XYZ file of C-alpha atoms in Angstrom:
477
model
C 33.162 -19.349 64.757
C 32.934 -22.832 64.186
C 32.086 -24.335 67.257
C 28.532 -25.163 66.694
C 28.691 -27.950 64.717
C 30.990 -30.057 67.336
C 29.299 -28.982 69.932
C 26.183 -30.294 68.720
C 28.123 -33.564 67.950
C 29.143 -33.292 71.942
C 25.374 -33.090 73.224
C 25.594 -29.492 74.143
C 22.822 -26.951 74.123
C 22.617 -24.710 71.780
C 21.991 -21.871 74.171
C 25.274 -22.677 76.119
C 27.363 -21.351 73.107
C 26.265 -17.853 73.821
C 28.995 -18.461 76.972
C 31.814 -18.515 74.227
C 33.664 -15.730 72.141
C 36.673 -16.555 70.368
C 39.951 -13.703 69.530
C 40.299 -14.143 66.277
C 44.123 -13.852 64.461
C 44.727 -14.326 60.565
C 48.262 -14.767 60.893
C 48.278 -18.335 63.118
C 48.406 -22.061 61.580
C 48.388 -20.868 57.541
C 47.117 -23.373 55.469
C 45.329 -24.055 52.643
C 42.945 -26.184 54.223
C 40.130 -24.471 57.159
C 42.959 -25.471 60.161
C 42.773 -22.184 62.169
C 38.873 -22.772 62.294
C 39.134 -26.860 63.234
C 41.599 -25.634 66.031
C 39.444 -22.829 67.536
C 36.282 -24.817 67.202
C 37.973 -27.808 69.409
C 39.548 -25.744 71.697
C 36.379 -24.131 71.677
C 34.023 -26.244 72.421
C 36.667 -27.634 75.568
C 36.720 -24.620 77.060
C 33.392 -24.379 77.014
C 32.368 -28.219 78.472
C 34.832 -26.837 81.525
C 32.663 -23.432 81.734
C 29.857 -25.813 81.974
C 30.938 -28.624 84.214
C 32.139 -25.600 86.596
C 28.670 -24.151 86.777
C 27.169 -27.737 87.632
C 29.707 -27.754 90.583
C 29.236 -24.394 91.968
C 25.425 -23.744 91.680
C 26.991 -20.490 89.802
C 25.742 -19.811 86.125
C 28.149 -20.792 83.240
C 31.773 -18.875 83.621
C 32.235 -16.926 79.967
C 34.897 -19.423 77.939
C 37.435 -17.756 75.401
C 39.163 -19.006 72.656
C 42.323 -17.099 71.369
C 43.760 -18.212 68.269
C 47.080 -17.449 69.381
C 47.062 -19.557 72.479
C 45.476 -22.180 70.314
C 47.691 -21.755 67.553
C 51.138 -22.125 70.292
C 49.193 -25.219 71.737
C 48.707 -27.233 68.688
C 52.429 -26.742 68.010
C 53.266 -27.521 71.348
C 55.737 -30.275 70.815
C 57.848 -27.684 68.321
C 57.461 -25.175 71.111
C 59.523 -27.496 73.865
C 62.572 -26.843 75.100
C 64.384 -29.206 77.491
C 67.248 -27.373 79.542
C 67.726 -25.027 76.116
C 67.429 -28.471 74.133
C 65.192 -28.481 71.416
C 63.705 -32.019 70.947
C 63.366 -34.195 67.752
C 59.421 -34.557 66.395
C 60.658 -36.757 63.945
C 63.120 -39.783 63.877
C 65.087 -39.612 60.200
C 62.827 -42.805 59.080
C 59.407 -40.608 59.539
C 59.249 -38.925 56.481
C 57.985 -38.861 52.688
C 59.410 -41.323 50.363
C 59.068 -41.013 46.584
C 57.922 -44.794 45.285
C 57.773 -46.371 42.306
C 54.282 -44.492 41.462
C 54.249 -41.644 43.845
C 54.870 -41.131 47.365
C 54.707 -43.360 51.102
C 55.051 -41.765 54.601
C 56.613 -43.781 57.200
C 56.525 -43.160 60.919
C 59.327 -45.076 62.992
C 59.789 -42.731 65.958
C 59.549 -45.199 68.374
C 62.322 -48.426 68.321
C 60.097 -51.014 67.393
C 58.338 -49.569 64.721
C 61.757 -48.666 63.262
C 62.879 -52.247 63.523
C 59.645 -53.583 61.760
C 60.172 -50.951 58.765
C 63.539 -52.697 58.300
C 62.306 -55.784 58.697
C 59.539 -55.349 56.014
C 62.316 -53.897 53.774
C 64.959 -56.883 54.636
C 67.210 -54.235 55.703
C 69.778 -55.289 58.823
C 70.045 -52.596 61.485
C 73.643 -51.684 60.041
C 72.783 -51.461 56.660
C 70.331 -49.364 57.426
C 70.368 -45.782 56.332
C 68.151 -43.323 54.465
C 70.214 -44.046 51.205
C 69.384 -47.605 51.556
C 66.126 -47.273 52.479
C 65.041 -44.665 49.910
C 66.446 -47.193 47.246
C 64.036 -49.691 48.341
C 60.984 -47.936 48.536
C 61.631 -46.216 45.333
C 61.424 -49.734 43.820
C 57.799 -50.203 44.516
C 54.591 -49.228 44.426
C 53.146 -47.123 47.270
C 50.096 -49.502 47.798
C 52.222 -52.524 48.018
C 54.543 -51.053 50.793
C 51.676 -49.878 52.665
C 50.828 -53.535 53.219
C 53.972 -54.950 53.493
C 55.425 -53.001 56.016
C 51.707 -52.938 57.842
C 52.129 -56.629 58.010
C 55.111 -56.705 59.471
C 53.705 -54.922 62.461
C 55.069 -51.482 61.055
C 53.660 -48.143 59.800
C 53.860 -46.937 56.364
C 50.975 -45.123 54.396
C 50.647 -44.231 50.549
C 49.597 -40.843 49.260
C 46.545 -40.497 48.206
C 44.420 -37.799 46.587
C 41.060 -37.071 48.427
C 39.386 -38.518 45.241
C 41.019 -41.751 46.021
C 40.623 -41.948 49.612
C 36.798 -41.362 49.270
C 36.864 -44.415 46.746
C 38.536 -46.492 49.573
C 36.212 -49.024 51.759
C 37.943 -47.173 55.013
C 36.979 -44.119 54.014
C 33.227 -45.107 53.661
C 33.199 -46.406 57.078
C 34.342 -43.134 58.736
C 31.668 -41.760 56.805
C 29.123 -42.880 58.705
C 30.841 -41.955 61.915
C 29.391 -39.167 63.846
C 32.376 -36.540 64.688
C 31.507 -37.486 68.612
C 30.373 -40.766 68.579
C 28.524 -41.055 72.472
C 26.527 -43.786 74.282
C 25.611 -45.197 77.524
C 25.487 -48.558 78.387
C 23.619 -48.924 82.025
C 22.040 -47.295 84.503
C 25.279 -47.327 87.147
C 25.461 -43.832 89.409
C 28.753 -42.253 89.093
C 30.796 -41.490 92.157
C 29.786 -38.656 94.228
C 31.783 -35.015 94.037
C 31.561 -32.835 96.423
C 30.507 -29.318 95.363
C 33.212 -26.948 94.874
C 32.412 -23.862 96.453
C 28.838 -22.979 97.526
C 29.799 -18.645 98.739
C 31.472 -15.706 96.828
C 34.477 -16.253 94.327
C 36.825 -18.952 95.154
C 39.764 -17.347 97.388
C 41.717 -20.399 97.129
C 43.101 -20.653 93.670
C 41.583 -21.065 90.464
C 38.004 -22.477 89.882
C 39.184 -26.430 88.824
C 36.008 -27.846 87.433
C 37.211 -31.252 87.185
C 37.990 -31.677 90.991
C 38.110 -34.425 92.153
C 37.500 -36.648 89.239
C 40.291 -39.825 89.322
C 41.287 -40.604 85.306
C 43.322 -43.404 84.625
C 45.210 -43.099 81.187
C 46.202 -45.432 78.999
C 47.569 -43.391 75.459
C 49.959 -42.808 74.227
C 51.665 -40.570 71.380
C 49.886 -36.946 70.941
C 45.808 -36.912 70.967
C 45.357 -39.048 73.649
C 47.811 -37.126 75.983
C 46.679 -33.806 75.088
C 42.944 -34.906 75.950
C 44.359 -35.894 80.169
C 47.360 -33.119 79.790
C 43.579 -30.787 79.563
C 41.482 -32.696 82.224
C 44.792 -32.608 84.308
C 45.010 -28.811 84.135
C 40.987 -28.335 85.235
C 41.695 -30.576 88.193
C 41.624 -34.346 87.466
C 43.745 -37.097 89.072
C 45.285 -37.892 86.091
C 47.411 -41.535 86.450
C 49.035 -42.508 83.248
C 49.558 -45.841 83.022
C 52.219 -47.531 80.293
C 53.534 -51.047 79.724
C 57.039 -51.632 81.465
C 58.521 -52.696 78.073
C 57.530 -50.347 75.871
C 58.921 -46.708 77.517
C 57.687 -43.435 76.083
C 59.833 -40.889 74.380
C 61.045 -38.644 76.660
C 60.563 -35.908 74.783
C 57.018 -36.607 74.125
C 56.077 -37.235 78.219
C 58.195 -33.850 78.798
C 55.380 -31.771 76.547
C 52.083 -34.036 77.459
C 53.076 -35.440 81.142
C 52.006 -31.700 82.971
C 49.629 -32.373 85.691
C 49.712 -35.624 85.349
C 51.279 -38.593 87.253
C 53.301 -41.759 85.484
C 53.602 -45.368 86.308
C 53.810 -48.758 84.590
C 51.931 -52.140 85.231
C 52.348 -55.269 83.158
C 48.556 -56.257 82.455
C 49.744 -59.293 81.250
C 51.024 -60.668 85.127
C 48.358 -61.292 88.008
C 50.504 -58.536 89.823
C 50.041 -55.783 87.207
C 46.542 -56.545 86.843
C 45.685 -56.955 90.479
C 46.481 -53.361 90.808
C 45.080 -51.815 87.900
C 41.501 -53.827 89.546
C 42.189 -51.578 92.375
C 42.618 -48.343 90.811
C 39.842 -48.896 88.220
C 37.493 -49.374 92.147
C 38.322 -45.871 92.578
C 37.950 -44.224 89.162
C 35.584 -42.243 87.382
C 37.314 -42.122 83.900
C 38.926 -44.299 81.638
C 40.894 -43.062 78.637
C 42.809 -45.316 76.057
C 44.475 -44.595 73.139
C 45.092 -48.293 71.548
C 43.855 -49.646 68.333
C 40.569 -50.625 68.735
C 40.041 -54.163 70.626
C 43.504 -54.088 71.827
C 42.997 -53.804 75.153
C 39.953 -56.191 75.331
C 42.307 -59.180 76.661
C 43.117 -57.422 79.765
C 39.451 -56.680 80.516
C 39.258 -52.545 79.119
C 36.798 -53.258 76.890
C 33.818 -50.440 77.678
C 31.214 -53.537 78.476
C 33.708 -55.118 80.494
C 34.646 -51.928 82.345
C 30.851 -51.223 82.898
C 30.850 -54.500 84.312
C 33.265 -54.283 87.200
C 32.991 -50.266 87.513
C 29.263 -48.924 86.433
C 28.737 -45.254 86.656
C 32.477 -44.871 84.567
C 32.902 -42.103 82.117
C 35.049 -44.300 78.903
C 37.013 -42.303 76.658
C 38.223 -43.923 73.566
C 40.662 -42.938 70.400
C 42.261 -44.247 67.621
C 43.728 -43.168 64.294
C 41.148 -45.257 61.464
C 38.029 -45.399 63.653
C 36.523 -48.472 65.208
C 35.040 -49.812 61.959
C 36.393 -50.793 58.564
C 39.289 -52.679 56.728
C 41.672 -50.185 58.437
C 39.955 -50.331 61.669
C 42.906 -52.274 63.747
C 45.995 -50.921 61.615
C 48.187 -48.266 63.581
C 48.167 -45.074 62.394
C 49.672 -41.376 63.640
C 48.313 -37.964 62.734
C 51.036 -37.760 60.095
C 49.821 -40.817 58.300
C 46.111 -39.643 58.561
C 46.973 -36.635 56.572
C 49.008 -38.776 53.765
C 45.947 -41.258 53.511
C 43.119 -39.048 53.482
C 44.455 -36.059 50.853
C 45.770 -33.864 52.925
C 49.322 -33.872 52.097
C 47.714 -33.974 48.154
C 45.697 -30.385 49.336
C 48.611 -29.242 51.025
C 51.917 -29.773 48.603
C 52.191 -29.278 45.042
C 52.891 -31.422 41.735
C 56.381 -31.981 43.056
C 55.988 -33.101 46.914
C 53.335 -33.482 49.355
C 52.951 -31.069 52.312
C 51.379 -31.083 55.455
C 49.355 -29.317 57.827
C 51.386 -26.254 60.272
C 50.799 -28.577 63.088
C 49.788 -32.320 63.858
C 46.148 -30.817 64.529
C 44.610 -34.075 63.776
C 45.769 -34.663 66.924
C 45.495 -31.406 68.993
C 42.259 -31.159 67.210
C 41.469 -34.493 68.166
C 42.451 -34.628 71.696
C 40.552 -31.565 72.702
C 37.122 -33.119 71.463
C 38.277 -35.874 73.300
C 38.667 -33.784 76.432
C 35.590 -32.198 75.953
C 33.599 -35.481 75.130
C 34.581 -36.348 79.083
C 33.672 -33.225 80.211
C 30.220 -33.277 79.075
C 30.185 -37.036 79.949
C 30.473 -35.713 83.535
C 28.194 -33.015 83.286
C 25.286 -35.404 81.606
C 26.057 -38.397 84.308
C 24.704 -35.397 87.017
C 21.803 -33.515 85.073
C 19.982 -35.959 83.081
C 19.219 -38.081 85.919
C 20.562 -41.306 83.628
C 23.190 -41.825 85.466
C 25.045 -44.533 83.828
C 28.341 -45.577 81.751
C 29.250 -43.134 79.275
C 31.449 -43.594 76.112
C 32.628 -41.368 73.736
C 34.544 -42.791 70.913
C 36.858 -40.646 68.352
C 39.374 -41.358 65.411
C 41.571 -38.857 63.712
C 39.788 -40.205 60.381
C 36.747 -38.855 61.328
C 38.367 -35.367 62.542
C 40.586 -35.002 59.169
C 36.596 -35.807 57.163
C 35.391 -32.870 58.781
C 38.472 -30.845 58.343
C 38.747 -31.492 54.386
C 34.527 -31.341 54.620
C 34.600 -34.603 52.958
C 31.282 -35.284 55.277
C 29.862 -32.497 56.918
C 29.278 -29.993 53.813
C 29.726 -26.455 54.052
C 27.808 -25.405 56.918
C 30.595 -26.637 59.325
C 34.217 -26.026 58.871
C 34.206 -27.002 54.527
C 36.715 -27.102 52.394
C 39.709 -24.946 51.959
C 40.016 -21.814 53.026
C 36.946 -21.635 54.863
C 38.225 -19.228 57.506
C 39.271 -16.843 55.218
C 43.403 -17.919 55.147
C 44.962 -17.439 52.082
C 46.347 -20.049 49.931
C 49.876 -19.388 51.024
C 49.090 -17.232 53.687
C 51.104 -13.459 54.773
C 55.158 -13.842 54.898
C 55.339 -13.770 58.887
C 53.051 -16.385 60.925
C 52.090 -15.514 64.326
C 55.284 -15.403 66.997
C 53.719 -17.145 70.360
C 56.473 -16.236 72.770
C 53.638 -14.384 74.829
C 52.037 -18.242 75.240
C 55.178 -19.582 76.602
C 56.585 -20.020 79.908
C 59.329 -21.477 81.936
C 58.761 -24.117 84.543
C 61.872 -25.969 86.326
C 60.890 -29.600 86.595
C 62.811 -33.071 87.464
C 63.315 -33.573 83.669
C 64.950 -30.140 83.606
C 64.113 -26.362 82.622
C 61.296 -26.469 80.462
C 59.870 -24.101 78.115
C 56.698 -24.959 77.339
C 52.885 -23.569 75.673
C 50.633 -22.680 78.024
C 46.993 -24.468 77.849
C 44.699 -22.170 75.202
C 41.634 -24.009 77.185
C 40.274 -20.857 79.385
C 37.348 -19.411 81.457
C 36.536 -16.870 83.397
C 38.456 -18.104 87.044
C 39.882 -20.776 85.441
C 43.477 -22.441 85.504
C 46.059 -20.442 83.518
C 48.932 -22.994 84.156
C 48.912 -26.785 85.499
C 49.701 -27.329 89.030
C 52.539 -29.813 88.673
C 55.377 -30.366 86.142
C 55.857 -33.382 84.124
C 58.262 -36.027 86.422
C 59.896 -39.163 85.536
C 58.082 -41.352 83.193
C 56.764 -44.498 85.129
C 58.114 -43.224 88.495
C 55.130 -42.801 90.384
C 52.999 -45.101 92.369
C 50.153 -46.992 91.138
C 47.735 -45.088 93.945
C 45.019 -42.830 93.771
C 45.998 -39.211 95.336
């Protein structure tokens, strides 16, 4: 069990672990690389914030938090796992992939429109010349360095492969060095809003204990780690509001796995309108997640300073792929990039292609620490009798450092094969049909992984399907 380490980086007391037991299964997310332990550990350590945030609400003592690999290992996969009236959904567009170069190898990522139409752009490629023929013919012309940046300044996303030797050489990689795994502060003194206890008699007869209660989270990610983190504080009992730009839709796909629990609506923060209203939710809320590169949101007023400002006592939650310092610091970047850039897909192929990780756990990994870092946010706001605005900052970087153990050393998760998982791992992986279920929703049948966060009385399912993507009002429940 790996859990101590990032629950130390999370605050937690060392005696509160002694609440946690994991199910261990050899046969779930077989890699090369420690990925069975990263994903336990995360999941972990979530599970356990809940436990803990639960016994601060009931006056009960901490609810025993369990950790089976096989839940976490159909979590972490579950946008493969989705099914959409028998549909299974794309993960990739057929411009996110590998790409041999003139010296190697470049992943793109051009799932969404416009980072598909600023690939082509970067590669002077017209829309209807543009195929993977063509574009393979381009990129093989080059080296992998020099489409990184050309394609990164044309406002799209495109990463060469690197070794972990040569990331560690690069300036970006120094700067997530010095990043803590959980990087937490507070900036004031503000009280957060008031919860009401949850139950102060016997075992709740209601429905499961929902630790979270209560607690109003407005969300502003997007892609995998971000939604995971409110998909989790949605299932222990958050308001969780998502709230996207009009223009830039999300793939349906991608809402139909991360939107349970949660509600969806759009405001332009760029009209007095939009921004009027997003004034009046922020009144009312207690957390704040976002998902954007780092500064991008400070126009509109989301810095954490300026959000202390205008709503002290907030709990600010914030993620992003390089980490909030460094050359790299504002680029874009996905899970699948991370891996390319930091050696992962080097640890993970072989001399003739790269490889990658069994799931985007980067992300999953990622997204539960997030979760957690809120949790225990919550927890501290109540017991240390601070008070105040708390942030908690995370980067995929940082989690893919400690997963290759390029800065925590061996006495976390190290690096590979930490956990015990063979190089190549048995024939047959795990088979998590026991972790699905079937929900009927207004996007249609789903089939879906159930949450691996659990507790003793806590949630086993989320209350609400996903709905519509932006088709909710911009209201508190």
């Amino acid at each position: 069990m790996r859990a101590s380490y990032a629950w130390a980086a999370l605050g937690g007391a060392p005696e509160t672990l002694a609440h946690l037991s994991p199910v261990v299964r050899d046969d779930t997310l077989i890699a090369r690389l420690p990925v069975r332990a990263l994903a336990r550990a995360c999941v972990g350590v979530c599970a356990l914030a809940a436990a803990e945030l639960a016994a601060l609400r009931t006056g009960r003592s901490v609810p025993h938090a369990r950790v089976d690999d096989g839940a976490v290992a159909a979590a972490f996969t579950s946008e493969r796992q989705l099914l959409v009236d028998g549909r299974a959904p794309v993960t990739f567009a057929p411009l996110s992939r590998f790409w041999r170069t003139a010296d190697g190898w470049v992943r793109t990522h051009a799932n969404y429109p416009h980072h598909r139409e600023r690939l082509l752009a970067a590669l002077g490629l017209s829309e209807s010349a543009a195929t993977v023929d063509s574009v393979a013919a381009r990129l093989a012309a080059l080296p992998g360095v020099e489409i990184e940046d050309m394609v990164y300044a044309a406002g799209g996303l495109a990463v060469a492969l690197r070794t972990p030797r040569e990331w560690a050489a690069h300036p970006q990689a120094a700067a997530v060095a010095r990043l803590p795994l959980v990087e937490r502060e507070r900036l004031d003194g503000g009280a957060p809003r008031t919860l009401p206890p949850l139950s102060d008699g016997p075992p709740l007869p209601f429905g499961p204990l929902l630790p979270a209660s209560g607690v109003r989270v407005l969300d502003l990610t997007r892609v995998i780690a971000g939604p995971v983190a409110t998909r989790t504080l949605a299932l222990l009992g958050t308001d969780v509001l998502r709230v996207d730009p009009p223009h830039r839709p999300e793939l349906p796909d991608q809402h139909a796995d991360t939107g349970f629990g949660k509600r969806s609506t759009t405001l332009d923060l760029g009209g007095r309108a939009g921004l009027r209203t997003f004034e009046e939710l922020l009144a009312g809320a207690d957390v704040v997640v976002t998902g954007y590169r780092p500064g991008a949101l400070d126009r509109f007023g989301l810095s954490p300073e300026a959000l202390a400002e205008r709503r002290p006592g907030l709990v600010v939650a914030q993620l992003s792929a390089w980490g909030a310092r460094g050359p790299w610091a504002h680029r874009r970047g996905f899970d699948s990039l991370v891996q390319v850039a930091t050696g992962i897909a080097a640890l993970e192929g072989s001399q003739e292609q790269p490889g990658a990780l069994p799931a985007q756990a980067l992300d999953h990994g990622t997204g539960y620490l997030l979760a957690a870092a809120v949790l225990r946010a919550l927890t501290e706001q109540r017991t240390d009798g601070a008070g105040g605005t708390r942030v908690a900052r995370l980067a995929l970087a940082r989690t893919a450092a400690w997963l290759t153990g390029a800065v925590d050393g061996d006495d976390t998760l190290g690096c590979p094969t930490d956990d015990g998982t063979a190089a190549h791992g048995p024939a047959v992986e795990y088979d998590p049909t026991d972790r699905l279920a079937h929900t009927d929703s207004p996007l249609g049948r789903l089939r879906h992984a159930l949450p691996p966060v659990a507790f003793t009385g806590g949630p086993v399912n989320w209350a609400r399907p996903p709905g519509p993507w932006g088709a909710d009002a911009p209201v508190w429940r």
